[in-house]
Short mmCIF file of N, CA and C in Angstrom, two decimals:
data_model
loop_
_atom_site.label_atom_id
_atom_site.label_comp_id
_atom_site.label_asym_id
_atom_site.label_seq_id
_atom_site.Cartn_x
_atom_site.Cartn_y
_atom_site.Cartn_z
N UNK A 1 -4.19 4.48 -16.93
CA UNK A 1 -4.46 3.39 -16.01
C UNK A 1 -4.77 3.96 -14.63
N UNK A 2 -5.73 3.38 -14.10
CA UNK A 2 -6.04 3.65 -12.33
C UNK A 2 -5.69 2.89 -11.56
N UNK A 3 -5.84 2.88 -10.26
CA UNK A 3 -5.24 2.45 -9.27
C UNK A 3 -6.41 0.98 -9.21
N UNK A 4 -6.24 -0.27 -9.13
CA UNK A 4 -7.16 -1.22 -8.87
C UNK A 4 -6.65 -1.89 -8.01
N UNK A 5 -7.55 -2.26 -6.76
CA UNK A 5 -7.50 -2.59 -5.67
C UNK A 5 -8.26 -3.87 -5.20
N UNK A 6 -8.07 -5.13 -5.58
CA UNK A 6 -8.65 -6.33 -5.00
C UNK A 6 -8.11 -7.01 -3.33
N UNK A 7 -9.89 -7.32 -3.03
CA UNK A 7 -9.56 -7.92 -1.88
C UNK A 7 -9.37 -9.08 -2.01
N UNK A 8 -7.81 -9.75 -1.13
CA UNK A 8 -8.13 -11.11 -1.31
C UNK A 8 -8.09 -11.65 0.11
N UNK A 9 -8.06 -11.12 1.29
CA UNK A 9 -9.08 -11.61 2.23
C UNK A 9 -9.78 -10.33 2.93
N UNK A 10 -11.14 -9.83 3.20
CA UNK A 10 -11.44 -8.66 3.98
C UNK A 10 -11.48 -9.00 5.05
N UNK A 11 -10.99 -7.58 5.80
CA UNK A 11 -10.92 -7.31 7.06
C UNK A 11 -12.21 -7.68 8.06
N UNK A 12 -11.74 -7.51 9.36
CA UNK A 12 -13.00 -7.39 9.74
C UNK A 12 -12.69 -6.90 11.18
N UNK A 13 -11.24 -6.39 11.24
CA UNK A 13 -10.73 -5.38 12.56
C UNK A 13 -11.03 -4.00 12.64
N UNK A 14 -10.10 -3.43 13.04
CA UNK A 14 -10.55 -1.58 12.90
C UNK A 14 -9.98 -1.19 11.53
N UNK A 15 -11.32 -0.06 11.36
CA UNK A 15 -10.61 0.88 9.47
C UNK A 15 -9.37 1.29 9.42
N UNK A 16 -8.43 1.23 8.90
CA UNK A 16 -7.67 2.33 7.88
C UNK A 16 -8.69 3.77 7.76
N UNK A 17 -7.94 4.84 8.18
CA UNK A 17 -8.11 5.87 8.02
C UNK A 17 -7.03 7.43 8.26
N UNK A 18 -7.14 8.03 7.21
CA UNK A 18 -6.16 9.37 6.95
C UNK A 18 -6.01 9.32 8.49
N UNK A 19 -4.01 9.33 8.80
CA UNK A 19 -3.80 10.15 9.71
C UNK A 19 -3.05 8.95 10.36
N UNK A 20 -3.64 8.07 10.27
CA UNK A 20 -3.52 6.44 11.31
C UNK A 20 -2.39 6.10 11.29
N UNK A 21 -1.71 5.92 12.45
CA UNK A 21 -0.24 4.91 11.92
C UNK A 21 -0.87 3.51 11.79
N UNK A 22 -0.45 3.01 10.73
CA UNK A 22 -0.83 1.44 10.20
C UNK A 22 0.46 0.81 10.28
N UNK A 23 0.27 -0.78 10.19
CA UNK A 23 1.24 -1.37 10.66
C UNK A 23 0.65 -2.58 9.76
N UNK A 24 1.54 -3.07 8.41
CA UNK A 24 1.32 -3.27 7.91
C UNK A 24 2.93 -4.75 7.18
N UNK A 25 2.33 -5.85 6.65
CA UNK A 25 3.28 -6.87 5.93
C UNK A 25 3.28 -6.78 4.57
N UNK A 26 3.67 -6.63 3.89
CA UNK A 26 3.70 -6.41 2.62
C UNK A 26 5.09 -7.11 1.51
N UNK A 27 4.65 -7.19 0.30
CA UNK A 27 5.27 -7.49 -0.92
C UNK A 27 5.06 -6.54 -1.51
N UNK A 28 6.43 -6.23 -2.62
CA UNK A 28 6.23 -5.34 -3.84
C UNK A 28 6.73 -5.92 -5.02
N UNK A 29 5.96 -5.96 -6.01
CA UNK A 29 6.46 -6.80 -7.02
C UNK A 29 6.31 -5.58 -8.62
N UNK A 30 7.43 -5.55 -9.35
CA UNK A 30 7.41 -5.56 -11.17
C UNK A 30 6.42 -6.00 -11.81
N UNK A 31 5.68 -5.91 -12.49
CA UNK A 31 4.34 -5.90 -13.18
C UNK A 31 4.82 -7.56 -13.83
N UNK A 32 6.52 -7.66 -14.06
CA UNK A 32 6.82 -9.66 -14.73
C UNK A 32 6.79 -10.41 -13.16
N UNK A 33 6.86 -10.16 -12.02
CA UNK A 33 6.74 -10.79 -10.90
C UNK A 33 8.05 -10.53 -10.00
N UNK A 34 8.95 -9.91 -10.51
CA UNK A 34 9.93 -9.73 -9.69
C UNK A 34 9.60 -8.70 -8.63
N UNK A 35 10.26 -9.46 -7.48
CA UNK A 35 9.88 -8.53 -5.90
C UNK A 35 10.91 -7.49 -5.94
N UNK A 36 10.24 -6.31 -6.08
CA UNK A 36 11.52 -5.21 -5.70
C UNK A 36 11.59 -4.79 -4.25
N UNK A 37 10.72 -5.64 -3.11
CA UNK A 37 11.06 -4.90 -1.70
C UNK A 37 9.95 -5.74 -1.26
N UNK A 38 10.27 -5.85 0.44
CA UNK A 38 9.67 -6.76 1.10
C UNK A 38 9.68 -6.44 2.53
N UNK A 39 8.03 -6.12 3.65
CA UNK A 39 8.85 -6.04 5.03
C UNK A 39 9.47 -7.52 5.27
N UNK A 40 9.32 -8.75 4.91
CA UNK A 40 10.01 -9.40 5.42
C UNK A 40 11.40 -9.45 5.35
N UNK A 41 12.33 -8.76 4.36
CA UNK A 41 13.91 -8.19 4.29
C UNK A 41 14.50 -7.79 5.65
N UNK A 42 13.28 -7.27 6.25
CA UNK A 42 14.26 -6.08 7.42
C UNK A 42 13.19 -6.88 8.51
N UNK A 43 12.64 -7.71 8.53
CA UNK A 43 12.58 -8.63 9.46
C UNK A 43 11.54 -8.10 10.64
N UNK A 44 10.28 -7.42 10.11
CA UNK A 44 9.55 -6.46 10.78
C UNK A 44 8.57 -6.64 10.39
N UNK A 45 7.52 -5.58 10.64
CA UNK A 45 6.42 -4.93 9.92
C UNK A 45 6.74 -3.73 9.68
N UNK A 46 6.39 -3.24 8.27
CA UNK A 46 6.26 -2.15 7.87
C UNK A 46 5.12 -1.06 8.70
N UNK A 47 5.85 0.12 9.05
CA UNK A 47 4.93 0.94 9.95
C UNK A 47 4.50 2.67 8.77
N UNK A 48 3.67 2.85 9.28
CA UNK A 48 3.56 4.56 8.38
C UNK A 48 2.37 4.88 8.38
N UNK A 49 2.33 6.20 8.43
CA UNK A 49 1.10 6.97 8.89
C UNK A 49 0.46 7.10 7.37
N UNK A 50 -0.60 6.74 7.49
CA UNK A 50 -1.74 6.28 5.62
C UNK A 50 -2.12 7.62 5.69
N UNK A 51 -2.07 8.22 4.49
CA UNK A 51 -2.73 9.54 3.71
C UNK A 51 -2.84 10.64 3.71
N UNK A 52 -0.98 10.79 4.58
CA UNK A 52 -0.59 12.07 4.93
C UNK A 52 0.81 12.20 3.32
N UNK A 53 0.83 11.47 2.75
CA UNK A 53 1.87 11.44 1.70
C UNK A 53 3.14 11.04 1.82
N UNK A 54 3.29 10.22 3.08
CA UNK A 54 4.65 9.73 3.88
C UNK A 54 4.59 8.44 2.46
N UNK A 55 4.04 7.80 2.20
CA UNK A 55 4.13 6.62 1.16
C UNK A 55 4.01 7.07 0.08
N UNK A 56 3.72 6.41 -1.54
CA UNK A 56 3.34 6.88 -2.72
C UNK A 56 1.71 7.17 -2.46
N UNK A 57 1.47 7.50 -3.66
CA UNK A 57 0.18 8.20 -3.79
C UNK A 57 -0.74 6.78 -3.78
N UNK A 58 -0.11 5.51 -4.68
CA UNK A 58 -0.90 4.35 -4.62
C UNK A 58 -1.56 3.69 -3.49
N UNK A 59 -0.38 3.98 -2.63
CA UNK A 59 -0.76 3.45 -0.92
C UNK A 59 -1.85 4.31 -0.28
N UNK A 60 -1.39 5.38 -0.46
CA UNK A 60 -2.63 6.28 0.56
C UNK A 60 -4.11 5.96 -0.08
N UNK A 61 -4.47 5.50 -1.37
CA UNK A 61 -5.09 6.00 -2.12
C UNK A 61 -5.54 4.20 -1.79
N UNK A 62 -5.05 3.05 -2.03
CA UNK A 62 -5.64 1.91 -2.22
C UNK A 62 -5.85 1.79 -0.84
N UNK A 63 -4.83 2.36 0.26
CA UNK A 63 -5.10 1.41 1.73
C UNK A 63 -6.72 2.21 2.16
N UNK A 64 -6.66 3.51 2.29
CA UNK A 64 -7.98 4.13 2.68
C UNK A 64 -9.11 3.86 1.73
N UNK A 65 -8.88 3.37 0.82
CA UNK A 65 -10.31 3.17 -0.03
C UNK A 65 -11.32 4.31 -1.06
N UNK A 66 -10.10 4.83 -1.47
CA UNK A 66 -10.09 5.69 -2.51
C UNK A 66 -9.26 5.32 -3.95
N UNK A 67 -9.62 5.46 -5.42
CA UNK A 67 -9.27 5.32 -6.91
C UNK A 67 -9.00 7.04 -6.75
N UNK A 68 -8.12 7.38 -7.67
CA UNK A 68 -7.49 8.40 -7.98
C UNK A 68 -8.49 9.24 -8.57
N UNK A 69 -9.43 9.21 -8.95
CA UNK A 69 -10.77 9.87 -9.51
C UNK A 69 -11.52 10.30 -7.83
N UNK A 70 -10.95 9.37 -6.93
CA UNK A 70 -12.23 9.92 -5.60
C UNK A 70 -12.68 9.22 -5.52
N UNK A 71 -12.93 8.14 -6.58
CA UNK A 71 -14.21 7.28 -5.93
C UNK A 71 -14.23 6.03 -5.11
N UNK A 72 -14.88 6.22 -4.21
CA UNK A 72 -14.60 5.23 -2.94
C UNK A 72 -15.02 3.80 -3.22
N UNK A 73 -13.49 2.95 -2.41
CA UNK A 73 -13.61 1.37 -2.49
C UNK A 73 -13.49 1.49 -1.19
N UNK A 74 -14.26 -0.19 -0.54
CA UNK A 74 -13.80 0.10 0.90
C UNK A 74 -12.31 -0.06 1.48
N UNK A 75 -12.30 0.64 2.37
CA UNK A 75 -10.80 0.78 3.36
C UNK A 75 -10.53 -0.03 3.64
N UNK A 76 -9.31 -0.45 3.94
CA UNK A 76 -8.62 -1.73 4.64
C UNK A 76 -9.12 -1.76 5.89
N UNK A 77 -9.21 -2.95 6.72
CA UNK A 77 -9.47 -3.34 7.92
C UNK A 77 -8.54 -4.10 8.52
N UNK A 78 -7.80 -4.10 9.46
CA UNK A 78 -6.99 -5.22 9.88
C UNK A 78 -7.64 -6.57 9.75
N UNK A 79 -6.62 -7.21 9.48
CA UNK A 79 -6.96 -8.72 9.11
C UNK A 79 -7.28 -8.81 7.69
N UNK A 80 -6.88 -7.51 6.90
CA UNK A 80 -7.30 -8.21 5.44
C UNK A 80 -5.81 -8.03 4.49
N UNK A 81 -6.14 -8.01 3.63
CA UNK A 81 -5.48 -8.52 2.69
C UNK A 81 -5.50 -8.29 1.31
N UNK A 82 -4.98 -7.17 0.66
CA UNK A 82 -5.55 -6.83 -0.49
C UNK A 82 -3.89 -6.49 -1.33
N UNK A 83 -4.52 -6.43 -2.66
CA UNK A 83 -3.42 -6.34 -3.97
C UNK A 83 -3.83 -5.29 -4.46
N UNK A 84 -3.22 -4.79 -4.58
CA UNK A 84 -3.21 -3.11 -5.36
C UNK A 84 -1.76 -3.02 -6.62
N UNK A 85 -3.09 -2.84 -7.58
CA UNK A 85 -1.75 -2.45 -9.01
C UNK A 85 -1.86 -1.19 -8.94
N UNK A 86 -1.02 -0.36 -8.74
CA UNK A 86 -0.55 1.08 -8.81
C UNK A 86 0.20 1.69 -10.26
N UNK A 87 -0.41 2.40 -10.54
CA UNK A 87 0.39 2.81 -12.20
C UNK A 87 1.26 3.78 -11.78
N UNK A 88 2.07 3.68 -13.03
CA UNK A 88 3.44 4.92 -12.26
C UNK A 88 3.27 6.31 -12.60
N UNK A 89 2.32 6.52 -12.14
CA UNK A 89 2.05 8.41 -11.96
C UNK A 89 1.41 8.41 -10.21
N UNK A 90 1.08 7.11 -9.88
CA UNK A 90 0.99 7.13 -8.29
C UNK A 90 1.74 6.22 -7.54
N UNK A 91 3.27 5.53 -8.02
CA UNK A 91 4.16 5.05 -7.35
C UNK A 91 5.20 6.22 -7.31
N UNK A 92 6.42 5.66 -8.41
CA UNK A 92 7.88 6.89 -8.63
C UNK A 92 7.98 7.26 -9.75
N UNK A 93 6.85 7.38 -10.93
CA UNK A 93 6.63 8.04 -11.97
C UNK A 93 8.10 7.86 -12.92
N UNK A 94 8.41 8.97 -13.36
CA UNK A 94 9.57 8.90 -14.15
C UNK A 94 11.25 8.58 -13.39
N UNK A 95 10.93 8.79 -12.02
CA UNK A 95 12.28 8.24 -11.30
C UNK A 95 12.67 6.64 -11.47
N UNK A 96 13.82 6.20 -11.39
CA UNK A 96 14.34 4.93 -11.58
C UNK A 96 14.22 4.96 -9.46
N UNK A 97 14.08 4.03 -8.93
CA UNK A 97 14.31 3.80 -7.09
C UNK A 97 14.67 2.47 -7.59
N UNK A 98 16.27 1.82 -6.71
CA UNK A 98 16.28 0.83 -6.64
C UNK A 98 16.09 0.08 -7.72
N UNK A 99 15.88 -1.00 -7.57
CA UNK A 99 15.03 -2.01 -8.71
C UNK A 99 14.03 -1.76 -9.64
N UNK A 100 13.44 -0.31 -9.20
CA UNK A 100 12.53 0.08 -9.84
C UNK A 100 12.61 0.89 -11.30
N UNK A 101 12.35 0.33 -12.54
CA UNK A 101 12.71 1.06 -13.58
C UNK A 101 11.56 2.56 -13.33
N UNK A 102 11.91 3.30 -14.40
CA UNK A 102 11.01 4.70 -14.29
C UNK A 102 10.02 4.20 -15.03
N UNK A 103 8.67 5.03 -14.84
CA UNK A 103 7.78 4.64 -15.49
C UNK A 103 7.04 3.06 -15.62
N UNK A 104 7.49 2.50 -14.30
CA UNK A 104 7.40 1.27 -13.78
C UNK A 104 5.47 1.18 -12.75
N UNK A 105 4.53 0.55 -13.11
CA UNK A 105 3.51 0.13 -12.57
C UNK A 105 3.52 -0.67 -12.08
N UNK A 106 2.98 -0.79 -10.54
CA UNK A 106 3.89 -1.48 -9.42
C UNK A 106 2.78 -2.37 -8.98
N UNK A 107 2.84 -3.74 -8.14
CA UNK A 107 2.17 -4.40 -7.59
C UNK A 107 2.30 -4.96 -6.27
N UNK A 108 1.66 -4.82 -5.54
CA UNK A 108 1.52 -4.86 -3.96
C UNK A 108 0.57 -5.90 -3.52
N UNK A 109 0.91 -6.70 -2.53
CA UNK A 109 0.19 -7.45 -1.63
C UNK A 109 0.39 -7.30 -0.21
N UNK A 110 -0.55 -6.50 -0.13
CA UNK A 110 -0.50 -5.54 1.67
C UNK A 110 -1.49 -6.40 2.56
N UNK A 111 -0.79 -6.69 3.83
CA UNK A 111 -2.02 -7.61 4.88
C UNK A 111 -1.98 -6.17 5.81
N UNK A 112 -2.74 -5.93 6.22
CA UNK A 112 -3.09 -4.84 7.57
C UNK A 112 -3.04 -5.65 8.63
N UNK A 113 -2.14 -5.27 9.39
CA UNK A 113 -2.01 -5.89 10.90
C UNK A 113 -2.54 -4.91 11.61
N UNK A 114 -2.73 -3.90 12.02
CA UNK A 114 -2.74 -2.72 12.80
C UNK A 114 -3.33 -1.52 12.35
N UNK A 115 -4.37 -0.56 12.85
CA UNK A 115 -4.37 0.42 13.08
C UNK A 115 -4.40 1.36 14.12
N UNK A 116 -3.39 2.15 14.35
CA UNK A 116 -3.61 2.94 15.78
C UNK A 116 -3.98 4.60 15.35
N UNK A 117 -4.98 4.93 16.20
CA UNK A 117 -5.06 6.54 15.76
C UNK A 117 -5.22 7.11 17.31
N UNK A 118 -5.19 8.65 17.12
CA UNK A 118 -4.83 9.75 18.73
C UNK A 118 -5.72 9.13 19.48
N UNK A 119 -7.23 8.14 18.98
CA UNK A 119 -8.11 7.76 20.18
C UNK A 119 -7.43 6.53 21.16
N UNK A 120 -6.64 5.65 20.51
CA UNK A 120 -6.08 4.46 20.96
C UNK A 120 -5.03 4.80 22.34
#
C-alpha cells in the first residue's frame, strides 16, 4: 500500500516545504474510525518542522507533496485541507504507540494553518 493523499479543500496560502516549521490542526484516526490523537486534546495547534523526519514518514511525505515512490502530488498550502491514509511502514510500523496497534495504517485529516521558513 502507498501513501494516498486527497484534497478536501486546496490551499491557496504559502507552500509547505522541507525545512518549514508548519503549524498545523489535525485528526488521527484507526483505519474503523477511532481517533487515536487530536491537536484539539492539548488545546493548540500542532507545530513541526515538515521533512526533516521530526514526524512519521507519512507526514513529511503527504504534507510536501511527495508518494513514497517520489512521485510528486501537490504540497499543502495554508488554508487547505487534506486526508492522508498512511500505511504502516510510513507511520509506527511494527511498534504498538498508544492506541496505536502495530502494523496499524493510519488516517489523518490535516488543515495547514501556517507556514514559516528562515525567509519569514
Amino acid at each position: 500500500m502507498m501513501i494516498k493523499a486527497t484534497d478536501i479543500v486546496v490551499g491557496t496560502g504559502k507552500t509547505a516545504v522541507k525545512g518549514a516549521l508548519i503549524v498545523t490542526e489535525y485528526t488521527g484516526y484507526l483505519m474503523d474510525g477511532t481517533v487515536f490523537d487530536a491537536s484539539a486534546y492539548r488545546g493548540r495547534p500542532f507545530e513541526c518542522v515538515i521533512g526533516t523526519g521530526r514526524v512519521i514518514k507519512g507526514w513529511d511525505l503527504g504534507v510536501l507533496g511527495f508518494d513514497e515512490a517520489g512521485v510528486g502530488i501537490a504540497p499543502m498550502q495554508v488554508g487547505g485541507k487534506r486526508e492522508l491514509i498512511v500505511p504502516a511502514h510510513l507511520a509506527y510500523g511494527d511498534r504498538a504507540v498508544g492506541k496505536i496497534p502495530p502494523n496499524a495504517p493510519l488516517r489523518f485529516e490535516i488543515t495547514l494553518l501556517e507556514v514559516r521558513t528562515r525567509d519569514d
